Amino acid sequence: MDWSASGGLAVSGQGWGRAGDTVGAAFNVGGLSASHRRFLEAGGIGFLTGDGKLAAAPEVAFEAYYDVRLAPGLNLTTNGQLLVNPAYNADRGPVPLLALRLHAAF
């Protein structure tokens, strides 16, 4: 990634009576420089890119999550993401991702 812009927001659940919970959302957009695109289009290989068929486009990621405090030291998080133009290629995606995470600290 040669350029990017991102932002996000996380809000405590205190406003709805769940002080241990957090809800959040984030956004990122990033892309390649012209010289990086030419390198890949010529068959160059990068860490995540390099199939020689690049239809160059910015990669865009959206994410939202809800983290529930089940007990002291025990949280359950649901997470949804949408990745548009993965690896900066408009011929790929969009890719929806869902996750569930249980975190225990003791």
PDB file of N, CA and C in Angstrom:
ATOM      1  N   MET A   1       0.856  -1.164   0.000  1.00  0.00           N
ATOM      2  CA  MET A   1       0.000   0.000   0.000  1.00  0.00           C
ATOM      3  C   MET A   1       0.902   1.227   0.000  1.00  0.00           C
ATOM      4  N   ASP A   2       0.683   2.101  -0.966  1.00  0.00           N
ATOM      5  CA  ASP A   2       1.504   3.298  -1.074  1.00  0.00           C
ATOM      6  C   ASP A   2       0.821   4.541  -0.513  1.00  0.00           C
ATOM      7  N   TRP A   3      -0.481   4.500  -0.366  1.00  0.00           N
ATOM      8  CA  TRP A   3      -1.215   5.602   0.250  1.00  0.00           C
ATOM      9  C   TRP A   3      -2.449   5.038   0.930  1.00  0.00           C
ATOM     10  N   SER A   4      -2.919   5.715   1.958  1.00  0.00           N
ATOM     11  CA  SER A   4      -4.127   5.255   2.642  1.00  0.00           C
ATOM     12  C   SER A   4      -4.747   6.375   3.448  1.00  0.00           C
ATOM     13  N   ALA A   5      -6.011   6.193   3.746  1.00  0.00           N
ATOM     14  CA  ALA A   5      -6.752   7.074   4.644  1.00  0.00           C
ATOM     15  C   ALA A   5      -7.679   6.179   5.451  1.00  0.00           C
ATOM     16  N   SER A   6      -7.773   6.434   6.738  1.00  0.00           N
ATOM     17  CA  SER A   6      -8.619   5.583   7.579  1.00  0.00           C
ATOM     18  C   SER A   6      -9.211   6.385   8.719  1.00  0.00           C
ATOM     19  N   GLY A   7     -10.239   5.809   9.291  1.00  0.00           N
ATOM     20  CA  GLY A   7     -10.887   6.422  10.443  1.00  0.00           C
ATOM     21  C   GLY A   7     -11.743   5.396  11.146  1.00  0.00           C
ATOM     22  N   GLY A   8     -12.077   5.690  12.354  1.00  0.00           N
ATOM     23  CA  GLY A   8     -12.909   4.764  13.095  1.00  0.00           C
ATOM     24  C   GLY A   8     -13.445   5.409  14.355  1.00  0.00           C
ATOM     25  N   LEU A   9     -14.338   4.683  14.994  1.00  0.00           N
ATOM     26  CA  LEU A   9     -14.994   5.182  16.190  1.00  0.00           C
ATOM     27  C   LEU A   9     -15.336   4.001  17.075  1.00  0.00           C
ATOM     28  N   ALA A  10     -15.045   4.112  18.356  1.00  0.00           N
ATOM     29  CA  ALA A  10     -15.443   3.101  19.339  1.00  0.00           C
ATOM     30  C   ALA A  10     -16.213   3.817  20.442  1.00  0.00           C
ATOM     31  N   VAL A  11     -17.341   3.237  20.837  1.00  0.00           N
ATOM     32  CA  VAL A  11     -18.208   3.858  21.830  1.00  0.00           C
ATOM     33  C   VAL A  11     -18.457   2.873  22.957  1.00  0.00           C
ATOM     34  N   SER A  12     -18.290   3.334  24.179  1.00  0.00           N
ATOM     35  CA  SER A  12     -18.563   2.516  25.355  1.00  0.00           C
ATOM     36  C   SER A  12     -20.066   2.288  25.493  1.00  0.00           C
ATOM     37  N   GLY A  13     -20.430   1.139  26.004  1.00  0.00           N
ATOM     38  CA  GLY A  13     -21.842   0.817  26.208  1.00  0.00           C
ATOM     39  C   GLY A  13     -22.460   1.481  27.420  1.00  0.00           C
ATOM     40  N   GLN A  14     -21.732   2.349  28.081  1.00  0.00           N
ATOM     41  CA  GLN A  14     -22.248   3.019  29.278  1.00  0.00           C
ATOM     42  C   GLN A  14     -23.551   3.765  28.990  1.00  0.00           C
ATOM     43  N   GLY A  15     -23.676   4.317  27.796  1.00  0.00           N
ATOM     44  CA  GLY A  15     -24.875   5.074  27.435  1.00  0.00           C
ATOM     45  C   GLY A  15     -26.139   4.229  27.403  1.00  0.00           C
ATOM     46  N   TRP A  16     -26.048   2.924  27.249  1.00  0.00           N
ATOM     47  CA  TRP A  16     -27.219   2.048  27.248  1.00  0.00           C
ATOM     48  C   TRP A  16     -27.162   1.024  28.377  1.00  0.00           C
ATOM     49  N   GLY A  17     -26.403   1.390  29.430  1.00  0.00           N
ATOM     50  CA  GLY A  17     -26.391   0.568  30.631  1.00  0.00           C
ATOM     51  C   GLY A  17     -25.486  -0.653  30.569  1.00  0.00           C
ATOM     52  N   ARG A  18     -24.529  -0.696  29.636  1.00  0.00           N
ATOM     53  CA  ARG A  18     -23.602  -1.828  29.498  1.00  0.00           C
ATOM     54  C   ARG A  18     -22.183  -1.278  29.441  1.00  0.00           C
ATOM     55  N   ALA A  19     -21.710  -0.740  30.574  1.00  0.00           N
ATOM     56  CA  ALA A  19     -20.426  -0.043  30.621  1.00  0.00           C
ATOM     57  C   ALA A  19     -19.255  -0.912  30.168  1.00  0.00           C
ATOM     58  N   GLY A  20     -19.338  -2.220  30.303  1.00  0.00           N
ATOM     59  CA  GLY A  20     -18.258  -3.099  29.888  1.00  0.00           C
ATOM     60  C   GLY A  20     -18.265  -3.443  28.414  1.00  0.00           C
ATOM     61  N   ASP A  21     -19.312  -3.045  27.688  1.00  0.00           N
ATOM     62  CA  ASP A  21     -19.436  -3.341  26.260  1.00  0.00           C
ATOM     63  C   ASP A  21     -18.846  -2.203  25.423  1.00  0.00           C
ATOM     64  N   THR A  22     -18.498  -2.527  24.188  1.00  0.00           N
ATOM     65  CA  THR A  22     -18.008  -1.524  23.237  1.00  0.00           C
ATOM     66  C   THR A  22     -18.562  -1.849  21.859  1.00  0.00           C
ATOM     67  N   VAL A  23     -18.985  -0.826  21.141  1.00  0.00           N
ATOM     68  CA  VAL A  23     -19.387  -0.972  19.749  1.00  0.00           C
ATOM     69  C   VAL A  23     -18.457  -0.082  18.926  1.00  0.00           C
ATOM     70  N   GLY A  24     -18.078  -0.554  17.755  1.00  0.00           N
ATOM     71  CA  GLY A  24     -17.154   0.232  16.962  1.00  0.00           C
ATOM     72  C   GLY A  24     -17.329   0.025  15.468  1.00  0.00           C
ATOM     73  N   ALA A  25     -16.784   0.952  14.725  1.00  0.00           N
ATOM     74  CA  ALA A  25     -16.797   0.873  13.262  1.00  0.00           C
ATOM     75  C   ALA A  25     -15.531   1.537  12.738  1.00  0.00           C
ATOM     76  N   ALA A  26     -15.039   1.041  11.611  1.00  0.00           N
ATOM     77  CA  ALA A  26     -13.826   1.586  11.020  1.00  0.00           C
ATOM     78  C   ALA A  26     -13.900   1.505   9.505  1.00  0.00           C
ATOM     79  N   PHE A  27     -13.092   2.329   8.874  1.00  0.00           N
ATOM     80  CA  PHE A  27     -13.053   2.425   7.415  1.00  0.00           C
ATOM     81  C   PHE A  27     -11.605   2.653   7.003  1.00  0.00           C
ATOM     82  N   ASN A  28     -11.173   2.006   5.948  1.00  0.00           N
ATOM     83  CA  ASN A  28      -9.838   2.244   5.398  1.00  0.00           C
ATOM     84  C   ASN A  28      -9.909   2.159   3.877  1.00  0.00           C
ATOM     85  N   VAL A  29      -9.231   3.060   3.220  1.00  0.00           N
ATOM     86  CA  VAL A  29      -9.076   3.001   1.764  1.00  0.00           C
ATOM     87  C   VAL A  29      -7.596   3.215   1.479  1.00  0.00           C
ATOM     88  N   GLY A  30      -7.061   2.396   0.593  1.00  0.00           N
ATOM     89  CA  GLY A  30      -5.646   2.503   0.267  1.00  0.00           C
ATOM     90  C   GLY A  30      -5.391   2.070  -1.154  1.00  0.00           C
ATOM     91  N   GLY A  31      -4.268   2.484  -1.677  1.00  0.00           N
ATOM     92  CA  GLY A  31      -3.977   2.145  -3.062  1.00  0.00           C
ATOM     93  C   GLY A  31      -2.498   2.113  -3.358  1.00  0.00           C
ATOM     94  N   LEU A  32      -2.229   1.895  -4.610  1.00  0.00           N
ATOM     95  CA  LEU A  32      -0.864   1.773  -5.101  1.00  0.00           C
ATOM     96  C   LEU A  32      -0.478   3.012  -5.903  1.00  0.00           C
ATOM     97  N   SER A  33       0.789   3.327  -5.900  1.00  0.00           N
ATOM     98  CA  SER A  33       1.292   4.411  -6.733  1.00  0.00           C
ATOM     99  C   SER A  33       1.325   3.940  -8.192  1.00  0.00           C
ATOM    100  N   ALA A  34       1.469   4.864  -9.098  1.00  0.00           N
ATOM    101  CA  ALA A  34       1.520   4.520 -10.523  1.00  0.00           C
ATOM    102  C   ALA A  34       2.703   3.603 -10.820  1.00  0.00           C
ATOM    103  N   SER A  35       3.854   3.870 -10.218  1.00  0.00           N
ATOM    104  CA  SER A  35       5.023   3.018 -10.476  1.00  0.00           C
ATOM    105  C   SER A  35       4.827   1.617  -9.889  1.00  0.00           C
ATOM    106  N   HIS A  36       4.163   1.511  -8.764  1.00  0.00           N
ATOM    107  CA  HIS A  36       3.889   0.196  -8.166  1.00  0.00           C
ATOM    108  C   HIS A  36       2.932  -0.602  -9.056  1.00  0.00           C
ATOM    109  N   ARG A  37       1.903   0.062  -9.598  1.00  0.00           N
ATOM    110  CA  ARG A  37       0.969  -0.605 -10.518  1.00  0.00           C
ATOM    111  C   ARG A  37       1.707  -1.111 -11.756  1.00  0.00           C
ATOM    112  N   ARG A  38       2.577  -0.273 -12.335  1.00  0.00           N
ATOM    113  CA  ARG A  38       3.333  -0.690 -13.524  1.00  0.00           C
ATOM    114  C   ARG A  38       4.213  -1.900 -13.226  1.00  0.00           C
ATOM    115  N   PHE A  39       4.844  -1.924 -12.068  1.00  0.00           N
ATOM    116  CA  PHE A  39       5.681  -3.047 -11.654  1.00  0.00           C
ATOM    117  C   PHE A  39       4.871  -4.345 -11.617  1.00  0.00           C
ATOM    118  N   LEU A  40       3.683  -4.298 -11.000  1.00  0.00           N
ATOM    119  CA  LEU A  40       2.836  -5.495 -10.906  1.00  0.00           C
ATOM    120  C   LEU A  40       2.287  -5.893 -12.276  1.00  0.00           C
ATOM    121  N   GLU A  41       1.892  -4.920 -13.085  1.00  0.00           N
ATOM    122  CA  GLU A  41       1.361  -5.218 -14.419  1.00  0.00           C
ATOM    123  C   GLU A  41       2.427  -5.846 -15.317  1.00  0.00           C
ATOM    124  N   ALA A  42       3.700  -5.555 -15.049  1.00  0.00           N
ATOM    125  CA  ALA A  42       4.794  -6.126 -15.828  1.00  0.00           C
ATOM    126  C   ALA A  42       5.191  -7.518 -15.330  1.00  0.00           C
ATOM    127  N   GLY A  43       4.455  -8.023 -14.341  1.00  0.00           N
ATOM    128  CA  GLY A  43       4.742  -9.362 -13.825  1.00  0.00           C
ATOM    129  C   GLY A  43       5.488  -9.382 -12.516  1.00  0.00           C
ATOM    130  N   GLY A  44       5.742  -8.220 -11.945  1.00  0.00           N
ATOM    131  CA  GLY A  44       6.410  -8.164 -10.652  1.00  0.00           C
ATOM    132  C   GLY A  44       5.565  -8.823  -9.570  1.00  0.00           C
ATOM    133  N   ILE A  45       6.236  -9.296  -8.555  1.00  0.00           N
ATOM    134  CA  ILE A  45       5.540  -9.995  -7.471  1.00  0.00           C
ATOM    135  C   ILE A  45       5.750  -9.220  -6.177  1.00  0.00           C
ATOM    136  N   GLY A  46       4.651  -8.992  -5.458  1.00  0.00           N
ATOM    137  CA  GLY A  46       4.711  -8.358  -4.153  1.00  0.00           C
ATOM    138  C   GLY A  46       4.337  -9.354  -3.077  1.00  0.00           C
ATOM    139  N   PHE A  47       4.313  -8.901  -1.849  1.00  0.00           N
ATOM    140  CA  PHE A  47       3.997  -9.773  -0.717  1.00  0.00           C
ATOM    141  C   PHE A  47       2.581 -10.363  -0.839  1.00  0.00           C
ATOM    142  N   LEU A  48       1.613  -9.530  -1.228  1.00  0.00           N
ATOM    143  CA  LEU A  48       0.225  -9.986  -1.349  1.00  0.00           C
ATOM    144  C   LEU A  48      -0.307  -9.930  -2.767  1.00  0.00           C
ATOM    145  N   THR A  49       0.422  -9.326  -3.663  1.00  0.00           N
ATOM    146  CA  THR A  49      -0.064  -9.102  -5.019  1.00  0.00           C
ATOM    147  C   THR A  49       0.947  -9.624  -6.027  1.00  0.00           C
ATOM    148  N   GLY A  50       0.515  -9.712  -7.282  1.00  0.00           N
ATOM    149  CA  GLY A  50       1.480 -10.035  -8.318  1.00  0.00           C
ATOM    150  C   GLY A  50       1.073 -11.160  -9.238  1.00  0.00           C
ATOM    151  N   ASP A  51      -0.186 -11.192  -9.674  1.00  0.00           N
ATOM    152  CA  ASP A  51      -0.592 -12.235 -10.615  1.00  0.00           C
ATOM    153  C   ASP A  51      -0.523 -11.752 -12.061  1.00  0.00           C
ATOM    154  N   GLY A  52      -0.094 -10.508 -12.288  1.00  0.00           N
ATOM    155  CA  GLY A  52       0.068  -9.992 -13.636  1.00  0.00           C
ATOM    156  C   GLY A  52      -1.228  -9.583 -14.311  1.00  0.00           C
ATOM    157  N   LYS A  53      -2.350  -9.718 -13.652  1.00  0.00           N
ATOM    158  CA  LYS A  53      -3.655  -9.390 -14.237  1.00  0.00           C
ATOM    159  C   LYS A  53      -4.345  -8.299 -13.422  1.00  0.00           C
ATOM    160  N   LEU A  54      -3.617  -7.315 -13.019  1.00  0.00           N
ATOM    161  CA  LEU A  54      -4.126  -6.302 -12.117  1.00  0.00           C
ATOM    162  C   LEU A  54      -5.061  -5.324 -12.819  1.00  0.00           C
ATOM    163  N   ALA A  55      -6.303  -5.284 -12.372  1.00  0.00           N
ATOM    164  CA  ALA A  55      -7.243  -4.235 -12.770  1.00  0.00           C
ATOM    165  C   ALA A  55      -7.235  -3.251 -11.610  1.00  0.00           C
ATOM    166  N   ALA A  56      -6.263  -2.368 -11.591  1.00  0.00           N
ATOM    167  CA  ALA A  56      -5.952  -1.538 -10.430  1.00  0.00           C
ATOM    168  C   ALA A  56      -7.141  -0.731  -9.937  1.00  0.00           C
ATOM    169  N   ALA A  57      -7.364  -0.814  -8.630  1.00  0.00           N
ATOM    170  CA  ALA A  57      -8.411  -0.046  -7.960  1.00  0.00           C
ATOM    171  C   ALA A  57      -8.031   0.061  -6.492  1.00  0.00           C
ATOM    172  N   PRO A  58      -8.442   1.119  -5.822  1.00  0.00           N
ATOM    173  CA  PRO A  58      -8.154   1.219  -4.391  1.00  0.00           C
ATOM    174  C   PRO A  58      -8.814   0.071  -3.619  1.00  0.00           C
ATOM    175  N   GLU A  59      -8.122  -0.410  -2.598  1.00  0.00           N
ATOM    176  CA  GLU A  59      -8.689  -1.422  -1.710  1.00  0.00           C
ATOM    177  C   GLU A  59      -9.451  -0.690  -0.608  1.00  0.00           C
ATOM    178  N   VAL A  60     -10.674  -1.111  -0.357  1.00  0.00           N
ATOM    179  CA  VAL A  60     -11.525  -0.462   0.629  1.00  0.00           C
ATOM    180  C   VAL A  60     -11.966  -1.501   1.646  1.00  0.00           C
ATOM    181  N   ALA A  61     -11.856  -1.163   2.922  1.00  0.00           N
ATOM    182  CA  ALA A  61     -12.279  -2.076   3.987  1.00  0.00           C
ATOM    183  C   ALA A  61     -13.218  -1.341   4.941  1.00  0.00           C
ATOM    184  N   PHE A  62     -14.331  -1.994   5.265  1.00  0.00           N
ATOM    185  CA  PHE A  62     -15.273  -1.510   6.270  1.00  0.00           C
ATOM    186  C   PHE A  62     -15.322  -2.566   7.375  1.00  0.00           C
ATOM    187  N   GLU A  63     -15.430  -2.131   8.605  1.00  0.00           N
ATOM    188  CA  GLU A  63     -15.514  -3.073   9.710  1.00  0.00           C
ATOM    189  C   GLU A  63     -16.442  -2.534  10.785  1.00  0.00           C
ATOM    190  N   ALA A  64     -17.210  -3.432  11.400  1.00  0.00           N
ATOM    191  CA  ALA A  64     -18.052  -3.079  12.540  1.00  0.00           C
ATOM    192  C   ALA A  64     -17.984  -4.229  13.540  1.00  0.00           C
ATOM    193  N   TYR A  65     -18.014  -3.894  14.823  1.00  0.00           N
ATOM    194  CA  TYR A  65     -17.959  -4.941  15.840  1.00  0.00           C
ATOM    195  C   TYR A  65     -18.781  -4.553  17.068  1.00  0.00           C
ATOM    196  N   TYR A  66     -19.135  -5.565  17.831  1.00  0.00           N
ATOM    197  CA  TYR A  66     -19.750  -5.366  19.142  1.00  0.00           C
ATOM    198  C   TYR A  66     -19.048  -6.304  20.105  1.00  0.00           C
ATOM    199  N   ASP A  67     -18.489  -5.730  21.166  1.00  0.00           N
ATOM    200  CA  ASP A  67     -17.757  -6.480  22.184  1.00  0.00           C
ATOM    201  C   ASP A  67     -18.604  -6.499  23.454  1.00  0.00           C
ATOM    202  N   VAL A  68     -19.032  -7.687  23.857  1.00  0.00           N
ATOM    203  CA  VAL A  68     -19.893  -7.865  25.026  1.00  0.00           C
ATOM    204  C   VAL A  68     -19.062  -8.382  26.195  1.00  0.00           C
ATOM    205  N   ARG A  69     -19.131  -7.702  27.322  1.00  0.00           N
ATOM    206  CA  ARG A  69     -18.474  -8.192  28.525  1.00  0.00           C
ATOM    207  C   ARG A  69     -19.426  -9.173  29.197  1.00  0.00           C
ATOM    208  N   LEU A  70     -19.058 -10.455  29.165  1.00  0.00           N
ATOM    209  CA  LEU A  70     -19.895 -11.492  29.752  1.00  0.00           C
ATOM    210  C   LEU A  70     -19.694 -11.587  31.258  1.00  0.00           C
ATOM    211  N   ALA A  71     -18.455 -11.394  31.699  1.00  0.00           N
ATOM    212  CA  ALA A  71     -18.078 -11.441  33.115  1.00  0.00           C
ATOM    213  C   ALA A  71     -16.713 -10.764  33.221  1.00  0.00           C
ATOM    214  N   PRO A  72     -16.265 -10.436  34.423  1.00  0.00           N
ATOM    215  CA  PRO A  72     -14.926  -9.852  34.535  1.00  0.00           C
ATOM    216  C   PRO A  72     -13.880 -10.772  33.881  1.00  0.00           C
ATOM    217  N   GLY A  73     -13.142 -10.240  32.914  1.00  0.00           N
ATOM    218  CA  GLY A  73     -12.124 -11.011  32.214  1.00  0.00           C
ATOM    219  C   GLY A  73     -12.637 -11.900  31.100  1.00  0.00           C
ATOM    220  N   LEU A  74     -13.916 -11.821  30.775  1.00  0.00           N
ATOM    221  CA  LEU A  74     -14.492 -12.673  29.725  1.00  0.00           C
ATOM    222  C   LEU A  74     -15.341 -11.822  28.774  1.00  0.00           C
ATOM    223  N   ASN A  75     -14.883 -11.729  27.513  1.00  0.00           N
ATOM    224  CA  ASN A  75     -15.585 -10.940  26.502  1.00  0.00           C
ATOM    225  C   ASN A  75     -15.865 -11.780  25.266  1.00  0.00           C
ATOM    226  N   LEU A  76     -16.992 -11.496  24.632  1.00  0.00           N
ATOM    227  CA  LEU A  76     -17.381 -12.118  23.368  1.00  0.00           C
ATOM    228  C   LEU A  76     -17.569 -10.995  22.352  1.00  0.00           C
ATOM    229  N   THR A  77     -16.889 -11.109  21.213  1.00  0.00           N
ATOM    230  CA  THR A  77     -16.960 -10.065  20.186  1.00  0.00           C
ATOM    231  C   THR A  77     -17.481 -10.645  18.881  1.00  0.00           C
ATOM    232  N   THR A  78     -18.466  -9.970  18.298  1.00  0.00           N
ATOM    233  CA  THR A  78     -18.910 -10.283  16.942  1.00  0.00           C
ATOM    234  C   THR A  78     -18.324  -9.210  16.028  1.00  0.00           C
ATOM    235  N   ASN A  79     -17.939  -9.618  14.834  1.00  0.00           N
ATOM    236  CA  ASN A  79     -17.241  -8.717  13.939  1.00  0.00           C
ATOM    237  C   ASN A  79     -17.673  -8.986  12.506  1.00  0.00           C
ATOM    238  N   GLY A  80     -17.948  -7.931  11.767  1.00  0.00           N
ATOM    239  CA  GLY A  80     -18.249  -8.047  10.348  1.00  0.00           C
ATOM    240  C   GLY A  80     -17.350  -7.111   9.557  1.00  0.00           C
ATOM    241  N   GLN A  81     -16.824  -7.614   8.445  1.00  0.00           N
ATOM    242  CA  GLN A  81     -15.963  -6.801   7.592  1.00  0.00           C
ATOM    243  C   GLN A  81     -16.383  -6.981   6.139  1.00  0.00           C
ATOM    244  N   LEU A  82     -16.163  -5.949   5.355  1.00  0.00           N
ATOM    245  CA  LEU A  82     -16.373  -6.024   3.915  1.00  0.00           C
ATOM    246  C   LEU A  82     -15.121  -5.474   3.258  1.00  0.00           C
ATOM    247  N   LEU A  83     -14.481  -6.294   2.435  1.00  0.00           N
ATOM    248  CA  LEU A  83     -13.268  -5.914   1.732  1.00  0.00           C
ATOM    249  C   LEU A  83     -13.599  -5.802   0.246  1.00  0.00           C
ATOM    250  N   VAL A  84     -13.426  -4.612  -0.304  1.00  0.00           N
ATOM    251  CA  VAL A  84     -13.724  -4.334  -1.713  1.00  0.00           C
ATOM    252  C   VAL A  84     -12.393  -4.157  -2.449  1.00  0.00           C
ATOM    253  N   ASN A  85     -12.256  -4.797  -3.586  1.00  0.00           N
ATOM    254  CA  ASN A  85     -11.029  -4.774  -4.397  1.00  0.00           C
ATOM    255  C   ASN A  85      -9.819  -5.302  -3.621  1.00  0.00           C
ATOM    256  N   PRO A  86      -9.910  -6.520  -3.059  1.00  0.00           N
ATOM    257  CA  PRO A  86      -8.767  -7.035  -2.304  1.00  0.00           C
ATOM    258  C   PRO A  86      -7.513  -7.111  -3.165  1.00  0.00           C
ATOM    259  N   ALA A  87      -6.381  -6.811  -2.542  1.00  0.00           N
ATOM    260  CA  ALA A  87      -5.073  -6.762  -3.217  1.00  0.00           C
ATOM    261  C   ALA A  87      -5.081  -5.747  -4.358  1.00  0.00           C
ATOM    262  N   TYR A  88      -5.912  -4.692  -4.219  1.00  0.00           N
ATOM    263  CA  TYR A  88      -5.965  -3.563  -5.166  1.00  0.00           C
ATOM    264  C   TYR A  88      -6.415  -3.971  -6.558  1.00  0.00           C
ATOM    265  N   ASN A  89      -7.211  -5.031  -6.660  1.00  0.00           N
ATOM    266  CA  ASN A  89      -7.626  -5.557  -7.953  1.00  0.00           C
ATOM    267  C   ASN A  89      -9.151  -5.538  -8.041  1.00  0.00           C
ATOM    268  N   ALA A  90      -9.699  -4.765  -8.970  1.00  0.00           N
ATOM    269  CA  ALA A  90     -11.149  -4.644  -9.127  1.00  0.00           C
ATOM    270  C   ALA A  90     -11.789  -5.940  -9.615  1.00  0.00           C
ATOM    271  N   ASP A  91     -10.991  -6.876 -10.104  1.00  0.00           N
ATOM    272  CA  ASP A  91     -11.529  -8.160 -10.548  1.00  0.00           C
ATOM    273  C   ASP A  91     -11.757  -9.124  -9.392  1.00  0.00           C
ATOM    274  N   ARG A  92     -11.354  -8.755  -8.199  1.00  0.00           N
ATOM    275  CA  ARG A  92     -11.530  -9.604  -7.015  1.00  0.00           C
ATOM    276  C   ARG A  92     -12.537  -8.970  -6.077  1.00  0.00           C
ATOM    277  N   GLY A  93     -13.284  -9.828  -5.380  1.00  0.00           N
ATOM    278  CA  GLY A  93     -14.173  -9.334  -4.326  1.00  0.00           C
ATOM    279  C   GLY A  93     -15.480  -8.831  -4.871  1.00  0.00           C
ATOM    280  N   PRO A  94     -16.280  -8.234  -4.050  1.00  0.00           N
ATOM    281  CA  PRO A  94     -16.016  -7.961  -2.645  1.00  0.00           C
ATOM    282  C   PRO A  94     -16.036  -9.243  -1.803  1.00  0.00           C
ATOM    283  N   VAL A  95     -15.362  -9.185  -0.669  1.00  0.00           N
ATOM    284  CA  VAL A  95     -15.249 -10.329   0.223  1.00  0.00           C
ATOM    285  C   VAL A  95     -15.864  -9.959   1.569  1.00  0.00           C
ATOM    286  N   PRO A  96     -16.995 -10.590   1.938  1.00  0.00           N
ATOM    287  CA  PRO A  96     -17.550 -10.359   3.274  1.00  0.00           C
ATOM    288  C   PRO A  96     -16.918 -11.340   4.266  1.00  0.00           C
ATOM    289  N   LEU A  97     -16.610 -10.848   5.442  1.00  0.00           N
ATOM    290  CA  LEU A  97     -16.005 -11.673   6.490  1.00  0.00           C
ATOM    291  C   LEU A  97     -16.795 -11.513   7.782  1.00  0.00           C
ATOM    292  N   LEU A  98     -17.051 -12.614   8.444  1.00  0.00           N
ATOM    293  CA  LEU A  98     -17.717 -12.598   9.742  1.00  0.00           C
ATOM    294  C   LEU A  98     -16.836 -13.331  10.740  1.00  0.00           C
ATOM    295  N   ALA A  99     -16.802 -12.838  11.966  1.00  0.00           N
ATOM    296  CA  ALA A  99     -15.962 -13.474  12.980  1.00  0.00           C
ATOM    297  C   ALA A  99     -16.664 -13.425  14.333  1.00  0.00           C
ATOM    298  N   LEU A 100     -16.304 -14.373  15.155  1.00  0.00           N
ATOM    299  CA  LEU A 100     -16.769 -14.449  16.533  1.00  0.00           C
ATOM    300  C   LEU A 100     -15.543 -14.777  17.371  1.00  0.00           C
ATOM    301  N   ARG A 101     -15.285 -13.970  18.401  1.00  0.00           N
ATOM    302  CA  ARG A 101     -14.082 -14.166  19.221  1.00  0.00           C
ATOM    303  C   ARG A 101     -14.464 -14.202  20.691  1.00  0.00           C
ATOM    304  N   LEU A 102     -13.929 -15.173  21.403  1.00  0.00           N
ATOM    305  CA  LEU A 102     -14.087 -15.267  22.850  1.00  0.00           C
ATOM    306  C   LEU A 102     -12.728 -14.971  23.465  1.00  0.00           C
ATOM    307  N   HIS A 103     -12.661 -13.973  24.320  1.00  0.00           N
ATOM    308  CA  HIS A 103     -11.413 -13.581  24.961  1.00  0.00           C
ATOM    309  C   HIS A 103     -11.537 -13.783  26.457  1.00  0.00           C
ATOM    310  N   ALA A 104     -10.604 -14.536  27.009  1.00  0.00           N
ATOM    311  CA  ALA A 104     -10.577 -14.762  28.459  1.00  0.00           C
ATOM    312  C   ALA A 104      -9.245 -14.277  29.008  1.00  0.00           C
ATOM    313  N   ALA A 105      -9.292 -13.496  30.048  1.00  0.00           N
ATOM    314  CA  ALA A 105      -8.092 -13.022  30.725  1.00  0.00           C
ATOM    315  C   ALA A 105      -8.172 -13.445  32.182  1.00  0.00           C
ATOM    316  N   PHE A 106      -7.113 -14.091  32.639  1.00  0.00           N
ATOM    317  CA  PHE A 106      -7.122 -14.551  34.041  1.00  0.00           C
ATOM    318  C   PHE A 106      -5.744 -14.443  34.623  1.00  0.00           C
TER     319      PHE A 106
END
